[in-house]
Amino acid sequence: MARNVDDLKILFEVMRGHDDADPCAAPVPICWPGTDEIKRIKIGYFEDDGRTPVMPEIRQAVRTAAEALSRSGFQVEPFRPQGLEEARVLWKKFFVKVGGMLIEPMFRGRQNDCSPMLRQFLEWSAAEPELSGDSLLESWFRRDSLRAEFLAQMREYPILLCPPAAITAFRHGERNWSIDSKRVEYLDAWSYAEWFNLLGNPAAVVPVGQSLEALPIGVQIVGRPWQEELVLTIAAQVENG
């Protein structure tokens, strides 16, 4: 989190490069793209995933960002990738079920030490179907295959513009909402960020508008792995309107 994209760029320059704790970290040199270069790429945008409805204010924010980029000379087209629903299901297996399996032993017999949110997370995890070694390996392989399928779709649209969540800022303790006459649960509301959490795409969220409570409404800019510079450059364009 930062005040603006320029601050994120500074943070990125500090964090880039080799990391002894991460054997997958690569010392990739920073290469900020020029204006002519980025305006040659296509930007795909979508307002919802076809499953979880989003609040009208968020739809409008995505639309506003897409229109602003188009006016600035970018190629912006409607595009919704395939595989989003499967990515949501796989995310739940790794981050909810497996996450709970790792955390639960630490608090066994000490449930009173858990925060209300952690207790609820452990309940969500316990409610998920049990995972066998075979099913976990199958999910892991499917995650890799899904990532390859997703990146193939991004050959035409290296940048995606979409909601960061189905909801605007909410009150503490709220866990479900009614959107377009449909009940949206907490984890489903955040599926718009869960996909890229699973697949490993770099993403940035920048404010575009405000809610009725005068709180910021953001849009999500998503890129391909190792293209953080492109994501941040487009994010700056969105931020500056």
mmCIF file of N, CA and C in Angstrom, residues 20-142:
data_model
loop_
_atom_site.group_PDB
_atom_site.id
_atom_site.type_symbol
_atom_site.label_atom_id
_atom_site.label_comp_id
_atom_site.label_asym_id
_atom_site.label_seq_id
_atom_site.Cartn_x
_atom_site.Cartn_y
_atom_site.Cartn_z
ATOM 1 N N ASP A 20 17.658 -13.998 -1.059
ATOM 2 C CA ASP A 20 18.196 -15.258 -0.545
ATOM 3 C C ASP A 20 17.111 -16.193 -0.038
ATOM 4 N N ALA A 21 15.999 -15.630 0.411
ATOM 5 C CA ALA A 21 14.927 -16.455 0.971
ATOM 6 C C ALA A 21 14.000 -17.020 -0.105
ATOM 7 N N ASP A 22 14.181 -16.603 -1.366
ATOM 8 C CA ASP A 22 13.301 -17.053 -2.431
ATOM 9 C C ASP A 22 14.135 -17.500 -3.627
ATOM 10 N N PRO A 23 14.314 -18.818 -3.813
ATOM 11 C CA PRO A 23 15.135 -19.304 -4.924
ATOM 12 C C PRO A 23 14.535 -18.992 -6.288
ATOM 13 N N CYS A 24 13.260 -18.603 -6.329
ATOM 14 C CA CYS A 24 12.632 -18.271 -7.607
ATOM 15 C C CYS A 24 12.799 -16.795 -7.973
ATOM 16 N N ALA A 25 13.351 -16.002 -7.059
ATOM 17 C CA ALA A 25 13.536 -14.578 -7.347
ATOM 18 C C ALA A 25 14.604 -14.414 -8.426
ATOM 19 N N ALA A 26 14.331 -13.550 -9.390
ATOM 20 C CA ALA A 26 15.263 -13.327 -10.492
ATOM 21 C C ALA A 26 15.705 -11.864 -10.501
ATOM 22 N N PRO A 27 16.993 -11.610 -10.659
ATOM 23 C CA PRO A 27 17.502 -10.227 -10.693
ATOM 24 C C PRO A 27 17.227 -9.577 -12.045
ATOM 25 N N VAL A 28 15.956 -9.316 -12.319
ATOM 26 C CA VAL A 28 15.560 -8.735 -13.604
ATOM 27 C C VAL A 28 15.795 -7.232 -13.571
ATOM 28 N N PRO A 29 16.523 -6.681 -14.516
ATOM 29 C CA PRO A 29 16.760 -5.230 -14.535
ATOM 30 C C PRO A 29 15.473 -4.463 -14.788
ATOM 31 N N ILE A 30 15.353 -3.295 -14.191
ATOM 32 C CA ILE A 30 14.167 -2.470 -14.387
ATOM 33 C C ILE A 30 14.219 -1.814 -15.764
ATOM 34 N N CYS A 31 13.078 -1.859 -16.453
ATOM 35 C CA CYS A 31 12.983 -1.236 -17.780
ATOM 36 C C CYS A 31 11.610 -0.579 -17.885
ATOM 37 N N TRP A 32 11.552 0.695 -17.571
ATOM 38 C CA TRP A 32 10.268 1.391 -17.624
ATOM 39 C C TRP A 32 9.892 1.648 -19.087
ATOM 40 N N PRO A 33 8.723 1.183 -19.534
ATOM 41 C CA PRO A 33 8.348 1.336 -20.946
ATOM 42 C C PRO A 33 8.014 2.781 -21.292
ATOM 43 N N GLY A 34 8.264 3.150 -22.541
ATOM 44 C CA GLY A 34 7.944 4.487 -23.005
ATOM 45 C C GLY A 34 6.493 4.602 -23.434
ATOM 46 N N THR A 35 6.049 5.838 -23.628
ATOM 47 C CA THR A 35 4.653 6.087 -23.986
ATOM 48 C C THR A 35 4.279 5.423 -25.296
ATOM 49 N N ASP A 36 5.140 5.547 -26.318
ATOM 50 C CA ASP A 36 4.833 4.943 -27.617
ATOM 51 C C ASP A 36 4.727 3.429 -27.508
ATOM 52 N N GLU A 37 5.577 2.826 -26.677
ATOM 53 C CA GLU A 37 5.575 1.369 -26.525
ATOM 54 C C GLU A 37 4.288 0.876 -25.888
ATOM 55 N N ILE A 38 3.858 1.528 -24.802
ATOM 56 C CA ILE A 38 2.681 1.020 -24.096
ATOM 57 C C ILE A 38 1.401 1.264 -24.881
ATOM 58 N N LYS A 39 1.392 2.274 -25.752
ATOM 59 C CA LYS A 39 0.171 2.542 -26.500
ATOM 60 C C LYS A 39 -0.013 1.586 -27.680
ATOM 61 N N ARG A 40 0.975 0.723 -27.903
ATOM 62 C CA ARG A 40 0.837 -0.289 -28.943
ATOM 63 C C ARG A 40 0.183 -1.567 -28.419
ATOM 64 N N ILE A 41 0.086 -1.714 -27.101
ATOM 65 C CA ILE A 41 -0.495 -2.929 -26.539
ATOM 66 C C ILE A 41 -2.012 -2.787 -26.424
ATOM 67 N N LYS A 42 -2.697 -3.916 -26.357
ATOM 68 C CA LYS A 42 -4.137 -3.922 -26.142
ATOM 69 C C LYS A 42 -4.430 -4.117 -24.650
ATOM 70 N N ILE A 43 -5.394 -3.372 -24.169
ATOM 71 C CA ILE A 43 -5.852 -3.504 -22.788
ATOM 72 C C ILE A 43 -7.257 -4.094 -22.817
ATOM 73 N N GLY A 44 -7.442 -5.222 -22.164
ATOM 74 C CA GLY A 44 -8.760 -5.834 -22.080
ATOM 75 C C GLY A 44 -9.419 -5.476 -20.760
ATOM 76 N N TYR A 45 -10.722 -5.236 -20.764
ATOM 77 C CA TYR A 45 -11.400 -4.903 -19.507
ATOM 78 C C TYR A 45 -12.712 -5.667 -19.397
ATOM 79 N N PHE A 46 -13.100 -5.962 -18.153
ATOM 80 C CA PHE A 46 -14.403 -6.571 -17.896
ATOM 81 C C PHE A 46 -14.924 -6.060 -16.568
ATOM 82 N N GLU A 47 -16.246 -5.924 -16.492
ATOM 83 C CA GLU A 47 -16.887 -5.340 -15.311
ATOM 84 C C GLU A 47 -17.311 -6.392 -14.294
ATOM 85 N N ASP A 48 -17.480 -7.636 -14.728
ATOM 86 C CA ASP A 48 -17.812 -8.715 -13.801
ATOM 87 C C ASP A 48 -17.363 -10.033 -14.414
ATOM 88 N N ASP A 49 -17.362 -11.085 -13.607
ATOM 89 C CA ASP A 49 -16.848 -12.388 -14.065
ATOM 90 C C ASP A 49 -17.940 -13.317 -14.558
ATOM 91 N N GLY A 50 -19.190 -12.822 -14.598
ATOM 92 C CA GLY A 50 -20.296 -13.672 -15.034
ATOM 93 C C GLY A 50 -20.856 -14.551 -13.950
ATOM 94 N N ARG A 51 -20.249 -14.524 -12.774
ATOM 95 C CA ARG A 51 -20.729 -15.335 -11.651
ATOM 96 C C ARG A 51 -21.108 -14.481 -10.453
ATOM 97 N N THR A 52 -20.159 -13.680 -9.981
ATOM 98 C CA THR A 52 -20.371 -12.846 -8.808
ATOM 99 C C THR A 52 -20.651 -11.415 -9.246
ATOM 100 N N PRO A 53 -21.875 -10.903 -9.036
ATOM 101 C CA PRO A 53 -22.181 -9.537 -9.457
ATOM 102 C C PRO A 53 -21.378 -8.514 -8.650
ATOM 103 N N VAL A 54 -21.165 -7.361 -9.237
ATOM 104 C CA VAL A 54 -20.435 -6.291 -8.554
ATOM 105 C C VAL A 54 -21.361 -5.095 -8.359
ATOM 106 N N MET A 55 -21.033 -4.282 -7.374
ATOM 107 C CA MET A 55 -21.838 -3.103 -7.099
ATOM 108 C C MET A 55 -21.754 -2.116 -8.269
ATOM 109 N N PRO A 56 -22.836 -1.368 -8.518
ATOM 110 C CA PRO A 56 -22.855 -0.427 -9.640
ATOM 111 C C PRO A 56 -21.708 0.585 -9.603
ATOM 112 N N GLU A 57 -21.316 1.020 -8.403
ATOM 113 C CA GLU A 57 -20.229 2.000 -8.303
ATOM 114 C C GLU A 57 -18.910 1.439 -8.833
ATOM 115 N N ILE A 58 -18.709 0.130 -8.643
ATOM 116 C CA ILE A 58 -17.473 -0.492 -9.121
ATOM 117 C C ILE A 58 -17.520 -0.669 -10.628
ATOM 118 N N ARG A 59 -18.679 -1.053 -11.144
ATOM 119 C CA ARG A 59 -18.832 -1.128 -12.598
ATOM 120 C C ARG A 59 -18.479 0.224 -13.228
ATOM 121 N N GLN A 60 -19.014 1.284 -12.627
ATOM 122 C CA GLN A 60 -18.779 2.612 -13.169
ATOM 123 C C GLN A 60 -17.309 2.980 -13.098
ATOM 124 N N ALA A 61 -16.628 2.580 -12.031
ATOM 125 C CA ALA A 61 -15.200 2.887 -11.894
ATOM 126 C C ALA A 61 -14.391 2.200 -12.994
ATOM 127 N N VAL A 62 -14.694 0.935 -13.269
ATOM 128 C CA VAL A 62 -13.997 0.220 -14.337
ATOM 129 C C VAL A 62 -14.262 0.885 -15.681
ATOM 130 N N ARG A 63 -15.520 1.242 -15.901
ATOM 131 C CA ARG A 63 -15.885 1.901 -17.156
ATOM 132 C C ARG A 63 -15.172 3.245 -17.298
ATOM 133 N N THR A 64 -15.123 3.996 -16.219
ATOM 134 C CA THR A 64 -14.468 5.308 -16.239
ATOM 135 C C THR A 64 -12.987 5.166 -16.568
ATOM 136 N N ALA A 65 -12.327 4.185 -15.949
ATOM 137 C CA ALA A 65 -10.900 3.971 -16.213
ATOM 138 C C ALA A 65 -10.664 3.560 -17.657
ATOM 139 N N ALA A 66 -11.513 2.661 -18.183
ATOM 140 C CA ALA A 66 -11.370 2.207 -19.565
ATOM 141 C C ALA A 66 -11.559 3.368 -20.534
ATOM 142 N N GLU A 67 -12.551 4.198 -20.281
ATOM 143 C CA GLU A 67 -12.807 5.342 -21.157
ATOM 144 C C GLU A 67 -11.677 6.356 -21.091
ATOM 145 N N ALA A 68 -11.116 6.572 -19.910
ATOM 146 C CA ALA A 68 -10.008 7.520 -19.767
ATOM 147 C C ALA A 68 -8.778 7.037 -20.528
ATOM 148 N N LEU A 69 -8.479 5.749 -20.434
ATOM 149 C CA LEU A 69 -7.335 5.200 -21.170
ATOM 150 C C LEU A 69 -7.571 5.286 -22.673
ATOM 151 N N SER A 70 -8.798 5.036 -23.093
ATOM 152 C CA SER A 70 -9.114 5.109 -24.518
ATOM 153 C C SER A 70 -8.937 6.534 -25.031
ATOM 154 N N ARG A 71 -9.388 7.510 -24.266
ATOM 155 C CA ARG A 71 -9.227 8.903 -24.676
ATOM 156 C C ARG A 71 -7.761 9.302 -24.753
ATOM 157 N N SER A 72 -6.917 8.628 -23.959
ATOM 158 C CA SER A 72 -5.487 8.940 -23.956
ATOM 159 C C SER A 72 -4.733 8.244 -25.080
ATOM 160 N N GLY A 73 -5.455 7.500 -25.916
ATOM 161 C CA GLY A 73 -4.828 6.881 -27.067
ATOM 162 C C GLY A 73 -4.505 5.410 -26.928
ATOM 163 N N PHE A 74 -4.964 4.770 -25.836
ATOM 164 C CA PHE A 74 -4.714 3.343 -25.650
ATOM 165 C C PHE A 74 -5.776 2.523 -26.382
ATOM 166 N N GLN A 75 -5.380 1.309 -26.770
ATOM 167 C CA GLN A 75 -6.328 0.374 -27.372
ATOM 168 C C GLN A 75 -7.015 -0.395 -26.236
ATOM 169 N N VAL A 76 -8.247 -0.083 -25.969
ATOM 170 C CA VAL A 76 -8.986 -0.685 -24.860
ATOM 171 C C VAL A 76 -10.212 -1.394 -25.423
ATOM 172 N N GLU A 77 -10.338 -2.687 -25.128
ATOM 173 C CA GLU A 77 -11.430 -3.486 -25.677
ATOM 174 C C GLU A 77 -12.048 -4.370 -24.590
ATOM 175 N N PRO A 78 -13.347 -4.631 -24.685
ATOM 176 C CA PRO A 78 -13.967 -5.573 -23.739
ATOM 177 C C PRO A 78 -13.347 -6.970 -23.917
ATOM 178 N N PHE A 79 -12.957 -7.574 -22.813
ATOM 179 C CA PHE A 79 -12.383 -8.925 -22.870
ATOM 180 C C PHE A 79 -12.449 -9.539 -21.480
ATOM 181 N N ARG A 80 -13.044 -10.730 -21.401
ATOM 182 C CA ARG A 80 -13.093 -11.457 -20.129
ATOM 183 C C ARG A 80 -12.426 -12.813 -20.316
ATOM 184 N N PRO A 81 -11.314 -13.061 -19.633
ATOM 185 C CA PRO A 81 -10.589 -14.329 -19.806
ATOM 186 C C PRO A 81 -11.433 -15.525 -19.388
ATOM 187 N N GLN A 82 -11.136 -16.667 -19.971
ATOM 188 C CA GLN A 82 -11.752 -17.916 -19.553
ATOM 189 C C GLN A 82 -10.935 -18.524 -18.397
ATOM 190 N N GLY A 83 -11.581 -19.329 -17.593
ATOM 191 C CA GLY A 83 -10.892 -20.023 -16.507
ATOM 192 C C GLY A 83 -10.977 -19.336 -15.160
ATOM 193 N N LEU A 84 -11.705 -18.203 -15.071
ATOM 194 C CA LEU A 84 -11.770 -17.465 -13.811
ATOM 195 C C LEU A 84 -12.453 -18.280 -12.710
ATOM 196 N N GLU A 85 -13.517 -18.989 -13.060
ATOM 197 C CA GLU A 85 -14.242 -19.758 -12.050
ATOM 198 C C GLU A 85 -13.384 -20.896 -11.502
ATOM 199 N N GLU A 86 -12.652 -21.576 -12.382
ATOM 200 C CA GLU A 86 -11.785 -22.654 -11.892
ATOM 201 C C GLU A 86 -10.677 -22.094 -11.009
ATOM 202 N N ALA A 87 -10.165 -20.919 -11.360
ATOM 203 C CA ALA A 87 -9.130 -20.291 -10.535
ATOM 204 C C ALA A 87 -9.666 -19.983 -9.144
ATOM 205 N N ARG A 88 -10.931 -19.559 -9.054
ATOM 206 C CA ARG A 88 -11.543 -19.275 -7.755
ATOM 207 C C ARG A 88 -11.634 -20.543 -6.905
ATOM 208 N N VAL A 89 -12.046 -21.648 -7.539
ATOM 209 C CA VAL A 89 -12.182 -22.915 -6.812
ATOM 210 C C VAL A 89 -10.824 -23.408 -6.322
ATOM 211 N N LEU A 90 -9.806 -23.323 -7.189
ATOM 212 C CA LEU A 90 -8.466 -23.752 -6.790
ATOM 213 C C LEU A 90 -7.899 -22.856 -5.697
ATOM 214 N N TRP A 91 -8.159 -21.562 -5.777
ATOM 215 C CA TRP A 91 -7.698 -20.641 -4.728
ATOM 216 C C TRP A 91 -8.238 -21.077 -3.370
ATOM 217 N N LYS A 92 -9.509 -21.449 -3.348
ATOM 218 C CA LYS A 92 -10.126 -21.855 -2.084
ATOM 219 C C LYS A 92 -9.432 -23.087 -1.497
ATOM 220 N N LYS A 93 -9.027 -24.008 -2.369
ATOM 221 C CA LYS A 93 -8.353 -25.210 -1.876
ATOM 222 C C LYS A 93 -7.016 -24.857 -1.220
ATOM 223 N N PHE A 94 -6.224 -24.012 -1.888
ATOM 224 C CA PHE A 94 -4.892 -23.710 -1.382
ATOM 225 C C PHE A 94 -4.910 -22.717 -0.232
ATOM 226 N N PHE A 95 -5.683 -21.653 -0.367
ATOM 227 C CA PHE A 95 -5.594 -20.562 0.598
ATOM 228 C C PHE A 95 -6.575 -20.673 1.751
ATOM 229 N N VAL A 96 -7.653 -21.433 1.560
ATOM 230 C CA VAL A 96 -8.602 -21.617 2.659
ATOM 231 C C VAL A 96 -8.396 -22.982 3.313
ATOM 232 N N LYS A 97 -8.524 -24.072 2.525
ATOM 233 C CA LYS A 97 -8.396 -25.405 3.120
ATOM 234 C C LYS A 97 -6.985 -25.675 3.610
ATOM 235 N N VAL A 98 -5.997 -25.542 2.724
ATOM 236 C CA VAL A 98 -4.614 -25.818 3.131
ATOM 237 C C VAL A 98 -4.142 -24.789 4.151
ATOM 238 N N GLY A 99 -4.523 -23.536 3.953
ATOM 239 C CA GLY A 99 -4.142 -22.509 4.925
ATOM 240 C C GLY A 99 -4.653 -22.834 6.319
ATOM 241 N N GLY A 100 -5.907 -23.285 6.400
ATOM 242 C CA GLY A 100 -6.465 -23.661 7.697
ATOM 243 C C GLY A 100 -5.772 -24.878 8.285
ATOM 244 N N MET A 101 -5.397 -25.831 7.421
ATOM 245 C CA MET A 101 -4.701 -27.027 7.907
ATOM 246 C C MET A 101 -3.345 -26.662 8.531
ATOM 247 N N LEU A 102 -2.711 -25.637 8.003
ATOM 248 C CA LEU A 102 -1.418 -25.201 8.547
ATOM 249 C C LEU A 102 -1.565 -24.398 9.836
ATOM 250 N N ILE A 103 -2.624 -23.591 9.909
ATOM 251 C CA ILE A 103 -2.792 -22.685 11.043
ATOM 252 C C ILE A 103 -3.485 -23.352 12.226
ATOM 253 N N GLU A 104 -4.442 -24.216 11.955
ATOM 254 C CA GLU A 104 -5.274 -24.786 13.027
ATOM 255 C C GLU A 104 -4.461 -25.429 14.158
ATOM 256 N N PRO A 105 -3.408 -26.222 13.856
ATOM 257 C CA PRO A 105 -2.652 -26.826 14.965
ATOM 258 C C PRO A 105 -2.018 -25.804 15.897
ATOM 259 N N MET A 106 -1.706 -24.623 15.404
ATOM 260 C CA MET A 106 -1.089 -23.588 16.243
ATOM 261 C C MET A 106 -2.053 -23.080 17.310
ATOM 262 N N PHE A 107 -3.362 -23.172 17.035
ATOM 263 C CA PHE A 107 -4.354 -22.619 17.963
ATOM 264 C C PHE A 107 -5.241 -23.696 18.572
ATOM 265 N N ARG A 108 -4.872 -24.960 18.374
ATOM 266 C CA ARG A 108 -5.672 -26.045 18.942
ATOM 267 C C ARG A 108 -5.649 -25.945 20.467
ATOM 268 N N GLY A 109 -6.837 -25.870 21.058
ATOM 269 C CA GLY A 109 -6.935 -25.699 22.507
ATOM 270 C C GLY A 109 -6.752 -24.268 22.964
ATOM 271 N N ARG A 110 -6.521 -23.351 22.009
ATOM 272 C CA ARG A 110 -6.330 -21.934 22.364
ATOM 273 C C ARG A 110 -7.242 -21.054 21.510
ATOM 274 N N GLN A 111 -8.441 -21.551 21.260
ATOM 275 C CA GLN A 111 -9.344 -20.824 20.378
ATOM 276 C C GLN A 111 -9.654 -19.418 20.893
ATOM 277 N N ASN A 112 -9.612 -19.234 22.209
ATOM 278 C CA ASN A 112 -9.906 -17.916 22.768
ATOM 279 C C ASN A 112 -8.834 -16.890 22.416
ATOM 280 N N ASP A 113 -7.672 -17.374 21.988
ATOM 281 C CA ASP A 113 -6.609 -16.451 21.595
ATOM 282 C C ASP A 113 -6.782 -15.955 20.159
ATOM 283 N N CYS A 114 -7.698 -16.576 19.419
ATOM 284 C CA CYS A 114 -7.909 -16.197 18.027
ATOM 285 C C CYS A 114 -8.749 -14.929 17.929
ATOM 286 N N SER A 115 -8.464 -14.130 16.951
ATOM 287 C CA SER A 115 -9.327 -12.990 16.647
ATOM 288 C C SER A 115 -10.617 -13.520 16.028
ATOM 289 N N PRO A 116 -11.708 -12.748 16.051
ATOM 290 C CA PRO A 116 -12.951 -13.206 15.427
ATOM 291 C C PRO A 116 -12.760 -13.573 13.960
ATOM 292 N N MET A 117 -11.942 -12.817 13.239
ATOM 293 C CA MET A 117 -11.717 -13.104 11.823
ATOM 294 C C MET A 117 -10.980 -14.419 11.642
ATOM 295 N N LEU A 118 -9.972 -14.680 12.485
ATOM 296 C CA LEU A 118 -9.235 -15.931 12.379
ATOM 297 C C LEU A 118 -10.118 -17.120 12.723
ATOM 298 N N ARG A 119 -10.967 -16.973 13.749
ATOM 299 C CA ARG A 119 -11.885 -18.056 14.097
ATOM 300 C C ARG A 119 -12.816 -18.371 12.929
ATOM 301 N N GLN A 120 -13.306 -17.327 12.269
ATOM 302 C CA GLN A 120 -14.190 -17.560 11.141
ATOM 303 C C GLN A 120 -13.439 -18.206 9.982
ATOM 304 N N PHE A 121 -12.200 -17.786 9.756
ATOM 305 C CA PHE A 121 -11.404 -18.390 8.693
ATOM 306 C C PHE A 121 -11.224 -19.882 8.949
ATOM 307 N N LEU A 122 -10.933 -20.256 10.191
ATOM 308 C CA LEU A 122 -10.755 -21.672 10.525
ATOM 309 C C LEU A 122 -12.058 -22.449 10.346
ATOM 310 N N GLU A 123 -13.180 -21.799 10.613
ATOM 311 C CA GLU A 123 -14.476 -22.443 10.375
ATOM 312 C C GLU A 123 -14.694 -22.663 8.881
ATOM 313 N N TRP A 124 -14.349 -21.663 8.076
ATOM 314 C CA TRP A 124 -14.473 -21.813 6.622
ATOM 315 C C TRP A 124 -13.601 -22.972 6.138
ATOM 316 N N SER A 125 -12.386 -23.034 6.651
ATOM 317 C CA SER A 125 -11.461 -24.082 6.238
ATOM 318 C C SER A 125 -11.995 -25.461 6.612
ATOM 319 N N ALA A 126 -12.503 -25.588 7.838
ATOM 320 C CA ALA A 126 -13.019 -26.881 8.307
ATOM 321 C C ALA A 126 -14.231 -27.330 7.492
ATOM 322 N N ALA A 127 -14.980 -26.377 6.950
ATOM 323 C CA ALA A 127 -16.185 -26.712 6.188
ATOM 324 C C ALA A 127 -15.866 -27.171 4.766
ATOM 325 N N GLU A 128 -14.647 -26.929 4.305
ATOM 326 C CA GLU A 128 -14.270 -27.346 2.956
ATOM 327 C C GLU A 128 -14.032 -28.858 2.911
ATOM 328 N N PRO A 129 -14.230 -29.499 1.754
ATOM 329 C CA PRO A 129 -13.984 -30.957 1.635
ATOM 330 C C PRO A 129 -12.539 -31.291 1.987
ATOM 331 N N GLU A 130 -12.333 -32.449 2.564
ATOM 332 C CA GLU A 130 -10.988 -32.885 2.925
ATOM 333 C C GLU A 130 -10.141 -33.094 1.673
ATOM 334 N N LEU A 131 -8.844 -32.854 1.818
ATOM 335 C CA LEU A 131 -7.907 -33.018 0.706
ATOM 336 C C LEU A 131 -7.027 -34.243 0.953
ATOM 337 N N SER A 132 -6.934 -35.102 -0.042
ATOM 338 C CA SER A 132 -5.982 -36.210 0.018
ATOM 339 C C SER A 132 -4.698 -35.767 -0.657
ATOM 340 N N GLY A 133 -3.663 -36.557 -0.504
ATOM 341 C CA GLY A 133 -2.417 -36.240 -1.179
ATOM 342 C C GLY A 133 -2.599 -36.198 -2.691
ATOM 343 N N ASP A 134 -3.378 -37.135 -3.230
ATOM 344 C CA ASP A 134 -3.607 -37.186 -4.670
ATOM 345 C C ASP A 134 -4.384 -35.961 -5.145
ATOM 346 N N SER A 135 -5.418 -35.578 -4.396
ATOM 347 C CA SER A 135 -6.232 -34.439 -4.832
ATOM 348 C C SER A 135 -5.450 -33.133 -4.732
ATOM 349 N N LEU A 136 -4.555 -33.051 -3.749
ATOM 350 C CA LEU A 136 -3.729 -31.856 -3.624
ATOM 351 C C LEU A 136 -2.752 -31.752 -4.796
ATOM 352 N N LEU A 137 -2.125 -32.886 -5.143
ATOM 353 C CA LEU A 137 -1.212 -32.883 -6.282
ATOM 354 C C LEU A 137 -1.955 -32.556 -7.581
ATOM 355 N N GLU A 138 -3.147 -33.107 -7.722
ATOM 356 C CA GLU A 138 -3.941 -32.828 -8.919
ATOM 357 C C GLU A 138 -4.271 -31.336 -9.008
ATOM 358 N N SER A 139 -4.614 -30.739 -7.868
ATOM 359 C CA SER A 139 -4.920 -29.305 -7.852
ATOM 360 C C SER A 139 -3.683 -28.486 -8.190
ATOM 361 N N TRP A 140 -2.534 -28.917 -7.700
ATOM 362 C CA TRP A 140 -1.286 -28.207 -7.967
ATOM 363 C C TRP A 140 -0.967 -28.238 -9.475
ATOM 364 N N PHE A 141 -1.088 -29.427 -10.078
ATOM 365 C CA PHE A 141 -0.827 -29.543 -11.515
ATOM 366 C C PHE A 141 -1.834 -28.716 -12.314
ATOM 367 N N ARG A 142 -3.097 -28.753 -11.868
ATOM 368 C CA ARG A 142 -4.123 -28.004 -12.593
ATOM 369 C C ARG A 142 -3.874 -26.503 -12.488
#
